[in-house]
CSV table of C-alpha atoms (C1' of nucleotides) in Angstrom, one decimal:
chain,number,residue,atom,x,y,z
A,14,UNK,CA,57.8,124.4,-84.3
A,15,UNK,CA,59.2,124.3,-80.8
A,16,UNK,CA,61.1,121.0,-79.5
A,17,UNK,CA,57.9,119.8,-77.4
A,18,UNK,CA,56.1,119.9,-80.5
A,19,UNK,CA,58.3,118.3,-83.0
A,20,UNK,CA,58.5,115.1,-80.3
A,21,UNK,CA,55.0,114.8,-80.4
A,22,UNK,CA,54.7,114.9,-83.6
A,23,UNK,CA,57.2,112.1,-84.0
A,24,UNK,CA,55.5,110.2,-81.4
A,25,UNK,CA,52.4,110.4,-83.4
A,26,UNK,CA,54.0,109.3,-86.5
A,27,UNK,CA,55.7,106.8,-85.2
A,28,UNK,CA,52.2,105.2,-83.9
A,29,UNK,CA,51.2,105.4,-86.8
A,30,UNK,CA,54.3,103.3,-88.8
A,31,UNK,CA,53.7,100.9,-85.8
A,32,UNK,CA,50.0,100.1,-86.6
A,33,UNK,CA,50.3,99.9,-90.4
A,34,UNK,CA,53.4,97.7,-90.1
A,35,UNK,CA,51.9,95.3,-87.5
A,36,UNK,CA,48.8,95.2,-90.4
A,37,UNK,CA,51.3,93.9,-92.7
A,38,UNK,CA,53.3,91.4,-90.6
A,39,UNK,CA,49.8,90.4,-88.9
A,40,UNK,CA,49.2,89.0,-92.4
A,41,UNK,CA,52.0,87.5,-93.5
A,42,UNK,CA,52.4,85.6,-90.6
A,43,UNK,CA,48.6,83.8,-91.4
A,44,UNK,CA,50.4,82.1,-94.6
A,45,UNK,CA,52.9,80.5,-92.0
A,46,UNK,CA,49.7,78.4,-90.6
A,47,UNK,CA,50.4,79.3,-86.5
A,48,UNK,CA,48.3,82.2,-84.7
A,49,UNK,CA,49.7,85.3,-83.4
A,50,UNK,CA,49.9,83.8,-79.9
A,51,UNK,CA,50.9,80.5,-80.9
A,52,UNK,CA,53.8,82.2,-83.4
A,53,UNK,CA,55.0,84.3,-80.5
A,54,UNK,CA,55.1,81.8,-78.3
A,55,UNK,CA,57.0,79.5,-80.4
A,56,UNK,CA,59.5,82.0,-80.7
A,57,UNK,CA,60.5,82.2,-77.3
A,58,UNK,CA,60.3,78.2,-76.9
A,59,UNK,CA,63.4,78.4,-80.0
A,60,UNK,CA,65.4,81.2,-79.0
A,61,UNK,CA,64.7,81.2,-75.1
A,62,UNK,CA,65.7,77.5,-75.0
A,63,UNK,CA,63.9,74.8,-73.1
A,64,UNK,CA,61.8,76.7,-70.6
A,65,UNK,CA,59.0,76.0,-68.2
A,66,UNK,CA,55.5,76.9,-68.6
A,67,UNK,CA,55.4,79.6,-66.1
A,68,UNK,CA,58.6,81.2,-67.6
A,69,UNK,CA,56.7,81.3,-70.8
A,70,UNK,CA,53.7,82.4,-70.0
A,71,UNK,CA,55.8,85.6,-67.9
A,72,UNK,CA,57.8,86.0,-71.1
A,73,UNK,CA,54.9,86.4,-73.3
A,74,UNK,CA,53.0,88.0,-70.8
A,75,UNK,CA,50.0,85.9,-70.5
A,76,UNK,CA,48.7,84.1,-66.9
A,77,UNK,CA,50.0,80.8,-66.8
A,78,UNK,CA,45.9,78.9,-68.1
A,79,UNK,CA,46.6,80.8,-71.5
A,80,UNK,CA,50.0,79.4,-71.4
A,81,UNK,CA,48.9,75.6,-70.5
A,82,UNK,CA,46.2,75.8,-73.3
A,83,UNK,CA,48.5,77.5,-76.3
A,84,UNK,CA,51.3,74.8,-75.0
A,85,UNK,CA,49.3,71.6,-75.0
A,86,UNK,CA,48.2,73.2,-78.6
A,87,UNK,CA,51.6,73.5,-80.1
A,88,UNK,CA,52.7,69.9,-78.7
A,89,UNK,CA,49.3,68.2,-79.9
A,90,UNK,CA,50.7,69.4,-83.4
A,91,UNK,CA,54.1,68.3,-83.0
A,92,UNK,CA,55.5,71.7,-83.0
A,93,UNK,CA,57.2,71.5,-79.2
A,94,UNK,CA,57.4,68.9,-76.4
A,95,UNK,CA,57.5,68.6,-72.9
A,96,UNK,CA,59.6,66.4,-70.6
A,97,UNK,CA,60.1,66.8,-66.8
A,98,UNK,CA,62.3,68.9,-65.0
A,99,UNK,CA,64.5,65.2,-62.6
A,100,UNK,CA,65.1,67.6,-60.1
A,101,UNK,CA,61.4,69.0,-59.5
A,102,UNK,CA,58.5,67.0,-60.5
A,103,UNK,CA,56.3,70.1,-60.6
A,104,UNK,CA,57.4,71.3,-63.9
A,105,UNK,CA,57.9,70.3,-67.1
A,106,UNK,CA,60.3,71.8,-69.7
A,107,UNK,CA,59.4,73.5,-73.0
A,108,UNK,CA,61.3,72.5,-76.2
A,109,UNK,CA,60.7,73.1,-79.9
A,110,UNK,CA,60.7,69.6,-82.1
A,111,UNK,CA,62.9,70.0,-85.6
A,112,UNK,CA,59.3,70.6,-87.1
A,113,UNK,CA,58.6,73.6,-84.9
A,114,UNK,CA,62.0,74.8,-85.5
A,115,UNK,CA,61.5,75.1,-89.2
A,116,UNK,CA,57.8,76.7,-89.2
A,117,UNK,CA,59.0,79.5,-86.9
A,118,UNK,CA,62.7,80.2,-89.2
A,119,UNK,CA,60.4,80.1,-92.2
A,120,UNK,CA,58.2,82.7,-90.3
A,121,UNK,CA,60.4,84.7,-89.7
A,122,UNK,CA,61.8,84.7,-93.0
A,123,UNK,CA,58.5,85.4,-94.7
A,124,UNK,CA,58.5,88.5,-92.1
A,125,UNK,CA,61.7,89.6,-92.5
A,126,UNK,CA,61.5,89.5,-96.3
A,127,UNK,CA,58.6,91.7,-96.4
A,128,UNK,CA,59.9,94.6,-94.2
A,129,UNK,CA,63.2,93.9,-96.6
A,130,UNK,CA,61.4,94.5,-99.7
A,131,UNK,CA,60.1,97.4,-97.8
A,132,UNK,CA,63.5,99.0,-97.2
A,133,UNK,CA,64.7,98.4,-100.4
A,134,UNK,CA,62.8,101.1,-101.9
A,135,UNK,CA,65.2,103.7,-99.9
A,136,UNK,CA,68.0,104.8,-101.4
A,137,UNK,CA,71.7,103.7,-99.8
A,138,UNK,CA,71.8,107.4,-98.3
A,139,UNK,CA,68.4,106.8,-96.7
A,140,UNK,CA,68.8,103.4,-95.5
A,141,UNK,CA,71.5,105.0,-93.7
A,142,UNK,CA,69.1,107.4,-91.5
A,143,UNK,CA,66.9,104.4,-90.8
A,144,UNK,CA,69.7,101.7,-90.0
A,145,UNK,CA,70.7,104.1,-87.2
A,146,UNK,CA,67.8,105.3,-86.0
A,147,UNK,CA,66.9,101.5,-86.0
A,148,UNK,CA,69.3,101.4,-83.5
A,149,UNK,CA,68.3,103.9,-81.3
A,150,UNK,CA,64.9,102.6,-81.4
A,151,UNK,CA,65.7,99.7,-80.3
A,152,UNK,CA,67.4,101.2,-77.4
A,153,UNK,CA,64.5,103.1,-76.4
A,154,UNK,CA,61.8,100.7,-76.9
A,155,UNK,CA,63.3,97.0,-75.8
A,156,UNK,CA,65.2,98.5,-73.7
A,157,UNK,CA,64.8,98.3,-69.4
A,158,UNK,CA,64.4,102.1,-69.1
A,159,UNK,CA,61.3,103.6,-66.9
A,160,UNK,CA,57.9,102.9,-68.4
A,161,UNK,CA,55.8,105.9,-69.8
A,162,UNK,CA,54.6,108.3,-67.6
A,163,UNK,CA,50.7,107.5,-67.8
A,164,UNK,CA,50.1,108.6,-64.5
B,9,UNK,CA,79.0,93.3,-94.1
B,10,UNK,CA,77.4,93.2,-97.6
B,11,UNK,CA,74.3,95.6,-98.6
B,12,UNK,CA,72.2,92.9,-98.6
B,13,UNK,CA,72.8,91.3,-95.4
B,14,UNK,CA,72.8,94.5,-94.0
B,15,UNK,CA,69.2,95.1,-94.9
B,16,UNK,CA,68.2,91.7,-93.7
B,17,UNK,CA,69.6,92.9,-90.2
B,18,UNK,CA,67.7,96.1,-90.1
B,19,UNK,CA,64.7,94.7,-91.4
B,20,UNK,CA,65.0,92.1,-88.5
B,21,UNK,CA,65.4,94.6,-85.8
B,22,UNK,CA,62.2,96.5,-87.0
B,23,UNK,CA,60.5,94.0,-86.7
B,24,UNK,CA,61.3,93.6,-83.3
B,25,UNK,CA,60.9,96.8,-82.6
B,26,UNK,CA,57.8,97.5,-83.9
B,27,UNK,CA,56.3,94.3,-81.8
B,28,UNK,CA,57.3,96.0,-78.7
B,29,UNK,CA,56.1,99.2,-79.4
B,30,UNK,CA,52.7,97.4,-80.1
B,31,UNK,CA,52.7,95.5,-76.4
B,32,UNK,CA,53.4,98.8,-75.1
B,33,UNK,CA,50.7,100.5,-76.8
B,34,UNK,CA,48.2,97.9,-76.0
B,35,UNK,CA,49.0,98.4,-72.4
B,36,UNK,CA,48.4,102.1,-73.0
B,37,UNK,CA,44.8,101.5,-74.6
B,38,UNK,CA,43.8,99.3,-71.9
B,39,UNK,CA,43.9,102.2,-69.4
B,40,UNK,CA,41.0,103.7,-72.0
B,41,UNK,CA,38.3,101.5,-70.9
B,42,UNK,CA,38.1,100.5,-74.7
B,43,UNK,CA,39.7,97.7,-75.9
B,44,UNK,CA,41.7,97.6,-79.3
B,45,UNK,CA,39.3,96.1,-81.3
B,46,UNK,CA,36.6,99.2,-80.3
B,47,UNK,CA,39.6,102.0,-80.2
B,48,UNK,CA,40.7,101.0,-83.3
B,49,UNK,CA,36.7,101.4,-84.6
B,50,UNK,CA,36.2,104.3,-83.1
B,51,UNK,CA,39.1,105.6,-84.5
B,52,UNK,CA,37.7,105.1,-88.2
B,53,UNK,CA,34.6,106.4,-87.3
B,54,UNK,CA,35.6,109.2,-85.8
B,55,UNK,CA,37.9,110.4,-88.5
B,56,UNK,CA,36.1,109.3,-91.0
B,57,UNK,CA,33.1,110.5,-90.5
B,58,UNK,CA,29.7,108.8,-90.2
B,59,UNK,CA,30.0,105.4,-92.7
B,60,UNK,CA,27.8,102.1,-92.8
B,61,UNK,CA,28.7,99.0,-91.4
B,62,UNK,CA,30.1,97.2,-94.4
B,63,UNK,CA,32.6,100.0,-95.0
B,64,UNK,CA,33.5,100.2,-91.4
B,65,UNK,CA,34.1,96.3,-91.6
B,66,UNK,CA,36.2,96.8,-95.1
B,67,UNK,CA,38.3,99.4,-92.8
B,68,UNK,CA,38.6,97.2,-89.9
B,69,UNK,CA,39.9,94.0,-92.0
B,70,UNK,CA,37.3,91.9,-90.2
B,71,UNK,CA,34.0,90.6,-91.5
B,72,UNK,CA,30.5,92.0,-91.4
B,73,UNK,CA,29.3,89.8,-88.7
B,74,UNK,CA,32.1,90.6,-86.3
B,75,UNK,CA,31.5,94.5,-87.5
B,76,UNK,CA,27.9,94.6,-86.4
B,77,UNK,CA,28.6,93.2,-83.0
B,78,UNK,CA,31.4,95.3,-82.6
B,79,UNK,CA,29.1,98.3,-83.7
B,80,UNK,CA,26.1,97.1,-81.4
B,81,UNK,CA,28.5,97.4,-78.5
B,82,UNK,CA,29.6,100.6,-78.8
B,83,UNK,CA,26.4,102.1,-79.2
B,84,UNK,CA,25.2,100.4,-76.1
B,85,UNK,CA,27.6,102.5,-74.3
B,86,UNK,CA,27.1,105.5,-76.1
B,87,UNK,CA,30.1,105.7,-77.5
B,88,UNK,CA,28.1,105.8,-81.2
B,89,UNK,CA,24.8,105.8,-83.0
B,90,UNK,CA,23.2,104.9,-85.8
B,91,UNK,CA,20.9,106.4,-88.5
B,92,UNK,CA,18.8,105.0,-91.3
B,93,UNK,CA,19.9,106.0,-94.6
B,94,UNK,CA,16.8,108.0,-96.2
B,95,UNK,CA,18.0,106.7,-99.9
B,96,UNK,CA,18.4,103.6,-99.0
B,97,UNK,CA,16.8,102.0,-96.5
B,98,UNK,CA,19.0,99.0,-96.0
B,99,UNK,CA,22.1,100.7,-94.8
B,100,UNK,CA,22.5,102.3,-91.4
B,101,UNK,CA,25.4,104.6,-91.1
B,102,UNK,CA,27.5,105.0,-87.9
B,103,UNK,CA,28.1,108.1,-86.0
B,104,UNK,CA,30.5,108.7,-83.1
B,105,UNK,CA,28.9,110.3,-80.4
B,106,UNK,CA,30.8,113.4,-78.5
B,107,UNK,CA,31.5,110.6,-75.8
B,108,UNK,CA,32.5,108.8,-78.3
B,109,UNK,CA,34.9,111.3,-79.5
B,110,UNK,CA,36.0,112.4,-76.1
B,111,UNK,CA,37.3,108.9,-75.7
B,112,UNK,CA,38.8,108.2,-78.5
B,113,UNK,CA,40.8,111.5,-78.8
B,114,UNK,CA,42.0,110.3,-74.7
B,115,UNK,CA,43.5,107.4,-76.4
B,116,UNK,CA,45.0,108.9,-79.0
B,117,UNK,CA,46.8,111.4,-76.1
B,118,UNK,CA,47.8,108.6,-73.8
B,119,UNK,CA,49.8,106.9,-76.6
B,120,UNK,CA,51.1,109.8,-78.3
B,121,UNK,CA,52.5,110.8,-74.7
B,122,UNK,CA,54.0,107.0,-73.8
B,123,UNK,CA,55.7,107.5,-77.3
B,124,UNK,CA,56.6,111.3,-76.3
B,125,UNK,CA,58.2,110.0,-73.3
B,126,UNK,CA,60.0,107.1,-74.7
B,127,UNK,CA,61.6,109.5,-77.7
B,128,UNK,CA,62.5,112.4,-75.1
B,129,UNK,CA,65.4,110.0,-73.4
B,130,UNK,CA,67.6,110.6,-76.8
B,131,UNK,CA,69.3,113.4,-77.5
B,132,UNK,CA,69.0,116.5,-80.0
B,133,UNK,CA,70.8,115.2,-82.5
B,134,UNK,CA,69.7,111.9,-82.0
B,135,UNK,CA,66.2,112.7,-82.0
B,136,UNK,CA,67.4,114.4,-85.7
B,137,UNK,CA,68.1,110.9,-87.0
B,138,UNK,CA,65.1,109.1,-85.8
B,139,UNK,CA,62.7,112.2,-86.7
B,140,UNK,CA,64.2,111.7,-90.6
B,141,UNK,CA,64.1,108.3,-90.9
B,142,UNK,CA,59.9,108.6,-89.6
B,143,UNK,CA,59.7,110.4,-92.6
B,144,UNK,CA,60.9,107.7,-94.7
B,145,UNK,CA,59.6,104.7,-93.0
B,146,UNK,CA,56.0,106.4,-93.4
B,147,UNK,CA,56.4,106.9,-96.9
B,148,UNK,CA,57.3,102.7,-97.6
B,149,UNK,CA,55.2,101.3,-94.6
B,150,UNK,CA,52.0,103.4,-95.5
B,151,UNK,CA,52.0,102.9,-99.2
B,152,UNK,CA,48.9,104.9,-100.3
B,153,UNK,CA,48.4,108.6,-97.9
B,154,UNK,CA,45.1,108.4,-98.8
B,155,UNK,CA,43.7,106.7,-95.4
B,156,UNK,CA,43.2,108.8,-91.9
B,157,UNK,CA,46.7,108.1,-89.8
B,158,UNK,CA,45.6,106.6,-86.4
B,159,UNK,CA,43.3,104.2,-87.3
C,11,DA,C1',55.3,66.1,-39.7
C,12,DG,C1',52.4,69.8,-41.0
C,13,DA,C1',51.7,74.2,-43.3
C,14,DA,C1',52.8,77.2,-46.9
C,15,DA,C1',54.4,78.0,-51.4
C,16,DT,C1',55.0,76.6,-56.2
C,17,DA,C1',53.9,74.6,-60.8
C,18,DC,C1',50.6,73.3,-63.4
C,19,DT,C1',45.8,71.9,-64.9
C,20,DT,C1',40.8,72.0,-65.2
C,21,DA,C1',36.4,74.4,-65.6
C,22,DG,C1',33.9,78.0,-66.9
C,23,DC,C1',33.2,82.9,-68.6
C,24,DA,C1',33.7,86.9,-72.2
C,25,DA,C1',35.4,89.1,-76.3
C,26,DG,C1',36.3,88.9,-80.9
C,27,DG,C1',37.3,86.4,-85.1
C,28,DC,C1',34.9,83.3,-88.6
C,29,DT,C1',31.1,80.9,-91.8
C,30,DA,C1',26.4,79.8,-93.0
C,31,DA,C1',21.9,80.9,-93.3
C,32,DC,C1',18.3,84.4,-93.1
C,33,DC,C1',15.6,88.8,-93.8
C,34,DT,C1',14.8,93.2,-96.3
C,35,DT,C1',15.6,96.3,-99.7
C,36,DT,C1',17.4,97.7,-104.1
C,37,DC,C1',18.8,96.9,-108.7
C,38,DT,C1',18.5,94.5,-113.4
C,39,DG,C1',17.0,92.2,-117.5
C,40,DC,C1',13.5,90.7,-119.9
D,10,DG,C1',6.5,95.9,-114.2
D,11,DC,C1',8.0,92.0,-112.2
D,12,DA,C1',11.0,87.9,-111.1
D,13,DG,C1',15.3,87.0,-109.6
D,14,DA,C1',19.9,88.5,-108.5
D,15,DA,C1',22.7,91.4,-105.6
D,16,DA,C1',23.6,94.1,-101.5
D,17,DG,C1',23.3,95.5,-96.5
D,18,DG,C1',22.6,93.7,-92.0
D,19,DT,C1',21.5,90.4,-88.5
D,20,DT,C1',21.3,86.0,-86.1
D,21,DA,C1',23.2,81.6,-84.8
D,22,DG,C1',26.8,78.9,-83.8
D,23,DC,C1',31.6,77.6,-83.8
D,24,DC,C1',36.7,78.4,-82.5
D,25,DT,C1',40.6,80.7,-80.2
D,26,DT,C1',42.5,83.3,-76.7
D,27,DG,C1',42.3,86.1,-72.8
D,28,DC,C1',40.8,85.8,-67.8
D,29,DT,C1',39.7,84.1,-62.7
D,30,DA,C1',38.7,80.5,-59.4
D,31,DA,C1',39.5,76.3,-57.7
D,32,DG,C1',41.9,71.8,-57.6
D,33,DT,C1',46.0,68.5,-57.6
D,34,DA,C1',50.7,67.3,-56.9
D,35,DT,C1',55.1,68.4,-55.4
D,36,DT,C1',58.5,70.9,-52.9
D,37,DT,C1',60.1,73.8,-49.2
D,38,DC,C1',60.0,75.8,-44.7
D,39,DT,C1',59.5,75.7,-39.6
DNA sequence: AGAAATACTTAGCAAGGCTAACCTTTCTGC
DNA sequence: GCAGAAAGGTTAGCCTTGCTAAGTATTTCT
């Protein structure tokens, strides 16, 4: 099989892990009572700090109405608040309340556990392969190199 | 670092991964003129040959309701048809048309080449590490091999 | 001061998810 | 062989989440 071959064979497995694995998270993140969207967002709100609503909406690439609506969601459940930027009266910060805190640790933990219990079937040899290829994933993918070609 | 801590992490860090790898591929789709909910039907009926509605819907995780829209749809553009059962005429079965195909096979190209392109920025032996530990993640994530890939 | 830009909200539309309720057709049990 | 249950689809109607267009309030720029 010549190199060009083997990669996109690779790529085409790989699309493949991604979609089944998103299945499974997709459904363990129902049981933590938050929406996709409203999960994600929450995320960024806890580890992106106290953020305005435009900065969210960027960061979860959304137009800043979708953002409004999921935010004024979250808060009428007590899972963030807002409070107003004293220098600019425009905007008005993002935080998570304690009780959105704990719904998006526990979450995670649900999510995390599963792809655990996944892992745990490999042996220590084969974790191995995947912990590093892991990280070169994660180089590729998060990463800020140029987007696909896609003409 | 103990074993177990250490799988926590990598578990952690696919999941991150594989949520970027889906915003990326949903960019991709978009360019298909199909959106995910009607690749990702497509997809089943084009690998899995002509099926009824119910089935499709059992495929799709969603509901019969949501199927039969999504079906109606498609078939308005051409992209499928339908066709009585003879043996049983409350069941209509779903066909992809060659447009339908056509489409559908574009997809499957664009992403396979945005993943092509992300894995070509490693290196030989690099690429060796990731392309072993595909084989391993596919076995855990994908459980039963019955299934088309790609759906 | 007045114009332009920025931050956000409101209003209204479409897609895609759901449940409930409804036909038709097929199967089952007596 | 027929009444009623079960199965396949559809329709109707609701909710969420995307969007754009348009509006308000505030800040910034000239």
């Amino acid at each position: 099989m010549s190199a060009r071959r083997e990669l996109h064979d690779v790529a085409d497995r790989l699309h493949s892990i991604a979609i089944h694995l998103l299945r499974r998270l997709r459904k363990v993140d129902e049981s933590s009572g938050l929406s996709g969207p409203r999960l994600s967002a929450m995320s960024v709100v806890v580890f992106g700090g106290p953020l305005t609503i435009t900065a969210l909406a960027a960061a979860e690439q959304v137009k800043t109405p979708t953002m409004t609506r999921l935010v004024q969601a979250l808060e009428r459940e007590g899972y963030l608040r807002r409070h107003s930027d004293p220098l600019d009266a425009r905007v008005s910060r993002v935080e998570a309340t304690p009780k959105g805190h704990k719904v998006l640790m526990d979450g995670r933990a649900r999510r995390v556990k599963m792809l655990a219990g996944l892992l745990e079937e490999l042996s220590p040899s084969e974790a191995k392969v995947v912990r590093e290829s892991v990280t070169l994933l994660e180089s590729i993918v998060a990463g800020r190199r140029t987007v696909a070609p896609l003409e």
